[in-house]
Every structure is written in structure tokens, then in C-alpha cells.
PDB file of C-alpha atoms in Angstrom:
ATOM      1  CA  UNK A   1      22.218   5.091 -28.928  1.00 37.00           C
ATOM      2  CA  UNK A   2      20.738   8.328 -29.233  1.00 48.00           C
ATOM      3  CA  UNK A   3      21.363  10.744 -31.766  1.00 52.00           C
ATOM      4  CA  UNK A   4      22.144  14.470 -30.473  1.00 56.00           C
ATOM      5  CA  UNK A   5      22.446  17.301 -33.081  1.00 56.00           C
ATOM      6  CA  UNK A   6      24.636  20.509 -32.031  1.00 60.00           C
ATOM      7  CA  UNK A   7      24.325  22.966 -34.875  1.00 57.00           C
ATOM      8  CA  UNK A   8      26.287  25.391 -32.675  1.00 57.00           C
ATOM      9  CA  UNK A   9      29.454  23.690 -33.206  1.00 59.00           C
ATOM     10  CA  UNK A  10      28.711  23.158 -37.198  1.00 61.00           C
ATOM     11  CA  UNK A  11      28.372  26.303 -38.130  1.00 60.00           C
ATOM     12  CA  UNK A  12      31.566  28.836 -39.278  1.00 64.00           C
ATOM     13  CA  UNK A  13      31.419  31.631 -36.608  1.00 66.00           C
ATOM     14  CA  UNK A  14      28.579  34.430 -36.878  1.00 70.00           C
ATOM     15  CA  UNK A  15      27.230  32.691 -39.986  1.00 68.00           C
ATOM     16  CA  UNK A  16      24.968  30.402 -41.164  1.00 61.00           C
ATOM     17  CA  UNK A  17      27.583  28.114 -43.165  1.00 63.00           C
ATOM     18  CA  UNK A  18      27.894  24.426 -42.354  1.00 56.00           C
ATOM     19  CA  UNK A  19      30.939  23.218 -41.445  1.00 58.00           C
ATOM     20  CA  UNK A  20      30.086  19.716 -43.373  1.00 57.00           C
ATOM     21  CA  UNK A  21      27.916  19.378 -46.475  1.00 55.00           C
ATOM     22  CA  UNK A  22      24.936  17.288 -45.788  1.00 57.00           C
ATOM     23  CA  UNK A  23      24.302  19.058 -42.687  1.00 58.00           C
ATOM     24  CA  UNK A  24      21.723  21.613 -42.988  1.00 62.00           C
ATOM     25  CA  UNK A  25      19.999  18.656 -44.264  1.00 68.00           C
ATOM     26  CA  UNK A  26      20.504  16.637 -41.400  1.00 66.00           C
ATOM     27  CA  UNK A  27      19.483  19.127 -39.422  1.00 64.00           C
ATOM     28  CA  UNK A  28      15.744  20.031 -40.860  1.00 70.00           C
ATOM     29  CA  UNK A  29      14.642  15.894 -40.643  1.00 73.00           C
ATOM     30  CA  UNK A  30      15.830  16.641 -36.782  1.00 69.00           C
ATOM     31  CA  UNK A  31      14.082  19.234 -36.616  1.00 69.00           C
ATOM     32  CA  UNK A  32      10.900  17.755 -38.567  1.00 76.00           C
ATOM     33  CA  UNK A  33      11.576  14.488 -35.956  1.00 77.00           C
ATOM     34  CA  UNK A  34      11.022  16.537 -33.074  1.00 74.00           C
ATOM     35  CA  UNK A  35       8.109  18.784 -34.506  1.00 77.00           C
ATOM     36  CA  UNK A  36       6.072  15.188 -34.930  1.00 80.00           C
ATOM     37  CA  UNK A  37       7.254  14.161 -31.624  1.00 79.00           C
ATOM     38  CA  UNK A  38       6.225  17.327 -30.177  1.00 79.00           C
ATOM     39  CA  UNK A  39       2.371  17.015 -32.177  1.00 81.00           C
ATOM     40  CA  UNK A  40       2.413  13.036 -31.153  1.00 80.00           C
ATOM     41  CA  UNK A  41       2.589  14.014 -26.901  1.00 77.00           C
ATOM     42  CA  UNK A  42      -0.035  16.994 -27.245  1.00 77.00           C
ATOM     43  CA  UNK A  43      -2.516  14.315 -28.898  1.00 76.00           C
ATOM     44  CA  UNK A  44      -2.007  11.590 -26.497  1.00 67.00           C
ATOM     45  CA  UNK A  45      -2.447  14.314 -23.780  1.00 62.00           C
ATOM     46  CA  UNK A  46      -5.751  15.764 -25.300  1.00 61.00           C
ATOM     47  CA  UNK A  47      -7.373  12.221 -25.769  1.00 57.00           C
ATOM     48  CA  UNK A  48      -7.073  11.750 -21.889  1.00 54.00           C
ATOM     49  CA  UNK A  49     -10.394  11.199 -20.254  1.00 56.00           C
ATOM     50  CA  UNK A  50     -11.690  14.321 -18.521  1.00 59.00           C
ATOM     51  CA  UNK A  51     -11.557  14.880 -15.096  1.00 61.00           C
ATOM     52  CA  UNK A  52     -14.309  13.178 -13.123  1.00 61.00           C
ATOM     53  CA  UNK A  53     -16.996  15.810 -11.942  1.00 67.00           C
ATOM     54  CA  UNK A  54     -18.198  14.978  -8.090  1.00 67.00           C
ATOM     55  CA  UNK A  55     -21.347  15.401  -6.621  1.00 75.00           C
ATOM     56  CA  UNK A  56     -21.815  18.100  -3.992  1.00 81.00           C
ATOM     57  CA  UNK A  57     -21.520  15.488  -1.015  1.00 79.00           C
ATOM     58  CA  UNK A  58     -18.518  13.998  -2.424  1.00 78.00           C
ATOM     59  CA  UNK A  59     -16.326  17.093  -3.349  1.00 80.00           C
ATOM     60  CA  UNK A  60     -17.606  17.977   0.352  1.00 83.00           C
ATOM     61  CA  UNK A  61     -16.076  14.811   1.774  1.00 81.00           C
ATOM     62  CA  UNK A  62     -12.972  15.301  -0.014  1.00 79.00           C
ATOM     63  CA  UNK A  63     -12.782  18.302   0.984  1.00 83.00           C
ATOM     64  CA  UNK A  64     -13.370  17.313   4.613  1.00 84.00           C
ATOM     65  CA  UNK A  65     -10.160  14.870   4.404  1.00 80.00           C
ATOM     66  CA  UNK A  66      -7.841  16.833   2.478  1.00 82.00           C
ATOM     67  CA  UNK A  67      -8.292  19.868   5.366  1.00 84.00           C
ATOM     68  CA  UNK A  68      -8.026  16.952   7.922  1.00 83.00           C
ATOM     69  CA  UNK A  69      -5.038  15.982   6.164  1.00 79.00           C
ATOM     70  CA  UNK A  70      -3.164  19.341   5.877  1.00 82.00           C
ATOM     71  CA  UNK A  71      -4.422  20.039   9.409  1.00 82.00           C
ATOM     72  CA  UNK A  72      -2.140  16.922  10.276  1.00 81.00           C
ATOM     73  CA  UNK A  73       0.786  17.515   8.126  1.00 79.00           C
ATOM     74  CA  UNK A  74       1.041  21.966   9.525  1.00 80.00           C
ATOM     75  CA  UNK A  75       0.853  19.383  13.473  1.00 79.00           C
ATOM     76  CA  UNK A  76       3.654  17.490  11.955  1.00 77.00           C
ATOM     77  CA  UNK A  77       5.762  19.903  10.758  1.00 79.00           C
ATOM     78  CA  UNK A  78       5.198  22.330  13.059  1.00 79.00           C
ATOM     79  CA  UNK A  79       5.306  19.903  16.346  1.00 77.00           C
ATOM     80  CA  UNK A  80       2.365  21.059  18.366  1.00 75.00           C
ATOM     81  CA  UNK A  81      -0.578  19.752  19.894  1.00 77.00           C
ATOM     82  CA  UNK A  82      -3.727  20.975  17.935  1.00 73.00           C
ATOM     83  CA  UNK A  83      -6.537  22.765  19.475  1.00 75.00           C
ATOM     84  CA  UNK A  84      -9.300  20.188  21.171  1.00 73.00           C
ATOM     85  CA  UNK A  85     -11.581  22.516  18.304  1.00 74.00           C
ATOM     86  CA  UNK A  86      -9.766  21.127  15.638  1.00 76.00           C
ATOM     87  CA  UNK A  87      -9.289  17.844  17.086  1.00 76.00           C
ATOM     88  CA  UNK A  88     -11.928  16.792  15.728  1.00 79.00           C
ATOM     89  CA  UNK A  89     -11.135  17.741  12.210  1.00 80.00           C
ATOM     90  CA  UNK A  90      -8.806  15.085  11.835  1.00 79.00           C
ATOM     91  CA  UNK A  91     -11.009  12.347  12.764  1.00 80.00           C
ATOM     92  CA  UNK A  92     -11.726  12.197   8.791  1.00 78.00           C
ATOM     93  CA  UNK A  93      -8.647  11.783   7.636  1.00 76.00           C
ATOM     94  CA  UNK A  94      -7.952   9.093  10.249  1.00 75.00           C
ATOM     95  CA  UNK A  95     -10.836   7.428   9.591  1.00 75.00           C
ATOM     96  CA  UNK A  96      -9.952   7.377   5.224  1.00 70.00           C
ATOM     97  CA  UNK A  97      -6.066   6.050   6.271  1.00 68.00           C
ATOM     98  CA  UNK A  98      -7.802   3.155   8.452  1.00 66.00           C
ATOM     99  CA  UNK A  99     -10.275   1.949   6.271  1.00 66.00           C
ATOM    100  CA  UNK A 100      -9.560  -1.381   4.765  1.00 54.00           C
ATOM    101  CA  UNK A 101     -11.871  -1.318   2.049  1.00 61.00           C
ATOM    102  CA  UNK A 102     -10.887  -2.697  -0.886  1.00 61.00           C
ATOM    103  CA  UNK A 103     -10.718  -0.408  -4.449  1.00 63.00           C
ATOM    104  CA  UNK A 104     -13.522  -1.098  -6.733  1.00 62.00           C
ATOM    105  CA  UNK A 105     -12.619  -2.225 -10.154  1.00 62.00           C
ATOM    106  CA  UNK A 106     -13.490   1.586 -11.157  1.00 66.00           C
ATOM    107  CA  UNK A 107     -11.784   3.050  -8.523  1.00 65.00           C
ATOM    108  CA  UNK A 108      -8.453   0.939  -9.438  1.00 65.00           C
ATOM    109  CA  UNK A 109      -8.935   1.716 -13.225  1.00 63.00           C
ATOM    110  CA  UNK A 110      -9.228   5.814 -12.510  1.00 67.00           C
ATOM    111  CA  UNK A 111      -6.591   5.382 -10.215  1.00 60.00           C
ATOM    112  CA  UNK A 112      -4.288   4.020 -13.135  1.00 61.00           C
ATOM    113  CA  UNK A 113      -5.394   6.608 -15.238  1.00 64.00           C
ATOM    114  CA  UNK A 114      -3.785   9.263 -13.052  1.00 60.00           C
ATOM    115  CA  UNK A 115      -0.699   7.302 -13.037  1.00 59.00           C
ATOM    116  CA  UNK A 116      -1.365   6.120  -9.334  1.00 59.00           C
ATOM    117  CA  UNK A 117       0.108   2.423  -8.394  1.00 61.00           C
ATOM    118  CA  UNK A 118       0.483   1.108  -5.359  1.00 57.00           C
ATOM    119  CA  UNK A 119       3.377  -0.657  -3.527  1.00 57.00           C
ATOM    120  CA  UNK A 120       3.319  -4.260  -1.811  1.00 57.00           C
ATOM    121  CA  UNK A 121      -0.069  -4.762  -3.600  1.00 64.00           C
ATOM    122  CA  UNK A 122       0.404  -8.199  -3.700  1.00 66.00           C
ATOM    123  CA  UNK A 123       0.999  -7.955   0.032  1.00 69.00           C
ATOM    124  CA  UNK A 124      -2.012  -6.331   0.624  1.00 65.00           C
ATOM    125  CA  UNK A 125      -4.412  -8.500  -1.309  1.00 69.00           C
ATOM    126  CA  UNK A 126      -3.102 -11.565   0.170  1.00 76.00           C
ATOM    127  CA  UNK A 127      -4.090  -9.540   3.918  1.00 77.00           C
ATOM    128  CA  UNK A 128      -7.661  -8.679   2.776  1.00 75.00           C
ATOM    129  CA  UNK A 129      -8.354 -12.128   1.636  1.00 82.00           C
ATOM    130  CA  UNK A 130      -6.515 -13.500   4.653  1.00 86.00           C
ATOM    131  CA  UNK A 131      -8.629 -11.158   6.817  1.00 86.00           C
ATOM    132  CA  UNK A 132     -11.769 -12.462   4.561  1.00 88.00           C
ATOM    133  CA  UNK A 133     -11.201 -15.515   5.358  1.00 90.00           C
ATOM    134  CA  UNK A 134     -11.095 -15.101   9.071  1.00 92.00           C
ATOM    135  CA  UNK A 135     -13.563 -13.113   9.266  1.00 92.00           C
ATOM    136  CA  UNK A 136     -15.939 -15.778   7.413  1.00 93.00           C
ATOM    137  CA  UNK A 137     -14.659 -18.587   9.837  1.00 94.00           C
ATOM    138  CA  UNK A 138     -15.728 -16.316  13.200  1.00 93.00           C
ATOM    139  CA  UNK A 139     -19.101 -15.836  11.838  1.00 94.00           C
ATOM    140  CA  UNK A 140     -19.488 -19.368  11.023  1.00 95.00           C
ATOM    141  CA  UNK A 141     -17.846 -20.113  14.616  1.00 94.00           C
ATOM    142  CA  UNK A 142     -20.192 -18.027  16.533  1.00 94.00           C
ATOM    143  CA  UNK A 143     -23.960 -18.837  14.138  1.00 94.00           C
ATOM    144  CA  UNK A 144     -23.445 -22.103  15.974  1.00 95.00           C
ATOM    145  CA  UNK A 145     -22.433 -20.733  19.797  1.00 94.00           C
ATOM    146  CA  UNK A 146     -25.933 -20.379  22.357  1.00 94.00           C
ATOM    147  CA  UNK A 147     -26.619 -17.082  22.977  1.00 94.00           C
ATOM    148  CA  UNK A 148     -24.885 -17.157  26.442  1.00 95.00           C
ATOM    149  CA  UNK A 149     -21.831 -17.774  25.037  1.00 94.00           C
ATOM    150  CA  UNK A 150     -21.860 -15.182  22.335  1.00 93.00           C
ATOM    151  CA  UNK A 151     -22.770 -12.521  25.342  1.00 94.00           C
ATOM    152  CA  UNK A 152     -19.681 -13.903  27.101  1.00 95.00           C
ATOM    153  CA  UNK A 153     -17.312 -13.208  24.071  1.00 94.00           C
ATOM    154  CA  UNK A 154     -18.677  -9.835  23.840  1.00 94.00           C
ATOM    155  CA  UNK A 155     -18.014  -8.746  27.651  1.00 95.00           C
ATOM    156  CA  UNK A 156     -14.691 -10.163  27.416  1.00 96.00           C
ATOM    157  CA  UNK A 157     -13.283  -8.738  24.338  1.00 93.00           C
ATOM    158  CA  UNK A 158     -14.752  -4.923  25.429  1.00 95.00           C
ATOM    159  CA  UNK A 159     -13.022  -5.827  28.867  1.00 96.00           C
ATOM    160  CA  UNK A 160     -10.163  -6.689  26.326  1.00 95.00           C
ATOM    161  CA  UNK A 161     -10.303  -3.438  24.601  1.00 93.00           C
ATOM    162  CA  UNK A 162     -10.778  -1.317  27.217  1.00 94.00           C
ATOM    163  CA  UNK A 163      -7.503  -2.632  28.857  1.00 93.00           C
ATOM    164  CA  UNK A 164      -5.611  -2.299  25.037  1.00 90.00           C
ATOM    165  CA  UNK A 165      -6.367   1.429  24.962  1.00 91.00           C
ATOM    166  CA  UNK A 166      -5.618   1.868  28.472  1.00 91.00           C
ATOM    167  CA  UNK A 167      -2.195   0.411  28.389  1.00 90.00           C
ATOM    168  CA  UNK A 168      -1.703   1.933  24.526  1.00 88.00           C
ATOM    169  CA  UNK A 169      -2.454   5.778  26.037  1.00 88.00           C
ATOM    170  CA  UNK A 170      -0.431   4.960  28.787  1.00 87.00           C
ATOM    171  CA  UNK A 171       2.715   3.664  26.282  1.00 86.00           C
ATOM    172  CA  UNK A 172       1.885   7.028  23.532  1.00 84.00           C
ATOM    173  CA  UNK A 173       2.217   9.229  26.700  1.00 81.00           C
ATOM    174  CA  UNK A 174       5.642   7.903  28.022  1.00 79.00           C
ATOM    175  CA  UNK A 175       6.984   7.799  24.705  1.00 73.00           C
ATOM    176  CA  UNK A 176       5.574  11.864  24.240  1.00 62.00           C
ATOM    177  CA  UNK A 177       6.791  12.108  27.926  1.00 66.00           C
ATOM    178  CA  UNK A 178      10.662  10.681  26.553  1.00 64.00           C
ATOM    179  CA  UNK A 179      10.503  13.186  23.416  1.00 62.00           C
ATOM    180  CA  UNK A 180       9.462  16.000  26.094  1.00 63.00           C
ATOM    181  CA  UNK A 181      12.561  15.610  28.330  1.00 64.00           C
ATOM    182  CA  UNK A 182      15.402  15.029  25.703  1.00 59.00           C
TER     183      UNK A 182
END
């Protein structure tokens, strides 16, 4: 239960008279409470870490992604095409949201220092070390294919992805196509 002082309604009218004796007392170790509260916060906040200081190339990468970033939210909100010149903009930003790298430790301990946290983590984890693990069992797989047969895996999955993008562009235009005419 908290306790909530209203001096307003214990004083008489345009005085400074307590209604109850005891209460001007009261009052000032309220008062003193929330001075030391007050002095407790501003010292926790000072003894913060300072803010990290990037190099030149990385402040110019970040600032590379965050303009790639806005440039996609003003397309969002806005919804219009971009310019083909600053199409290319947003390749950075596309390329930081696909990236499945994992955090370093550092990365994940600054991050909690700015208060950051991160849903499904657990989730996500399990799908890197999932993907790991695949990705240790292919290499395995194809150290002990001949040569032959690792050049016809390669034709057949660019045949593969050729014929994903194709039929993807063709399924992101009729869906644009649908928006278009409603």
C-alpha cells in the first residue's frame, strides 16, 4: 500500500495551520523521503557507462542504415514507389534486417545496458543452432561427394533459384497488381 500525502486538504483555508497535530511533521519525513529518492535516481543515472564512441567507418555504416531505414519507413507511410536512385539506398538496411548473425557476448551485454531485450529469444537461438547444425551436416555431406556431383548440386539449385525469384516477382506483382485495382 502506498502512502500518498495531500497537504492541500490538511491545511485551514489560506493558511498554513494543520488540520491534525502531527502533521507538519509527517509531512517534512515525506518530503525528506522523496528528496533521497530524488538524489538516489540522479546517482544511478550518472554511474551509467558512457556512450560508446564509433570509429569513422562505423558511425558511417550506421549512418548508411538508419537513412536506408527512414528512406523505407517515408515509402511506407507515404505509399510510393521510390526513385530507382534511391533504390539502392535501401539495400543496407535490407541487408542489416536479413543478417542472421548472432550478437556477440558484447554486443548482447551493451544491448542490455540500453534496456534493449528481445522477444522469442529462445525461439531464435534454438533456429541458429538448428540452422548450425544443418549447415555442419551439408558440409560434411558434400567433403565426401566427387566433384561431378558437387557441380551437379550447384547447377540445380541456381536453376532452383532462378525459378524461386521468378515465380516470387511474379506473386509480389499480382499481389501489388490486387492493391492497385481495389
Amino acid at each position: 500500500m502506498g502512502l500518498q500525502f495531500h497537504p492541500e486538504r490538511m491545511r485551514h483555508p489560506d493558511t498554513d495551520q494543520f488540520d491534525y497535530p502531527g502533521c507538519p511533521k509527517a509531512y517534512q519525513e515525506f518530503v525528506k523521503a522523496v528528496i533521497a529518492y530524488q538524489k538516489k535516481l540522479n546517482s544511478t543515472t550518472n554511474s551509467l557507462p558512457k556512450t560508446l564512441k564509433l570509429n569513422q567507418e562505423m558511425e558511417k555504416k550506421r549512418k548508411v542504415i538508419l537513412r536506408s531505414f527512414s528512406l523505407a519507413r517515408d515509402m511506407y507511410t507515404a505509399g510510393k514507389e521510390i526513385s530507382p536512385s534511391k533504390a539502392s539506398e535501401l539495400k543496407a538496411g535490407a541487408e542489416f534486417l536479413e543478417s542472421n548473425t548472432a550478437l556477440s557476448l558484447q554486443q548482447e551485454i551493451r544491448l542490455k545496458q540500453m534496456g534493449a531485450t528481445v522477444r522469442n529469444a529462445g525461439s531464435y537461438l534454438e533456429k541458429l543452432k538448428l540452422n548450425e547444425g544443418r549447415e555442419r551436416l551439408a558440409r560434411n555431406l558434400m567433403g565426401k561427394m566427387a566433384v561431378e556431383q558437387l557441380s551437379d548440386l550447384l547447377s540445380f539449385y541456381r536453376m532452383m533459384g532462378q525459378i524461386c525469384s521468378e515465380v516470387l516477382e511474379r506473386k509480389l506483382n499480382g499481389i501489388v497488381n490486387d492493391i492497385e485495382a481495389s
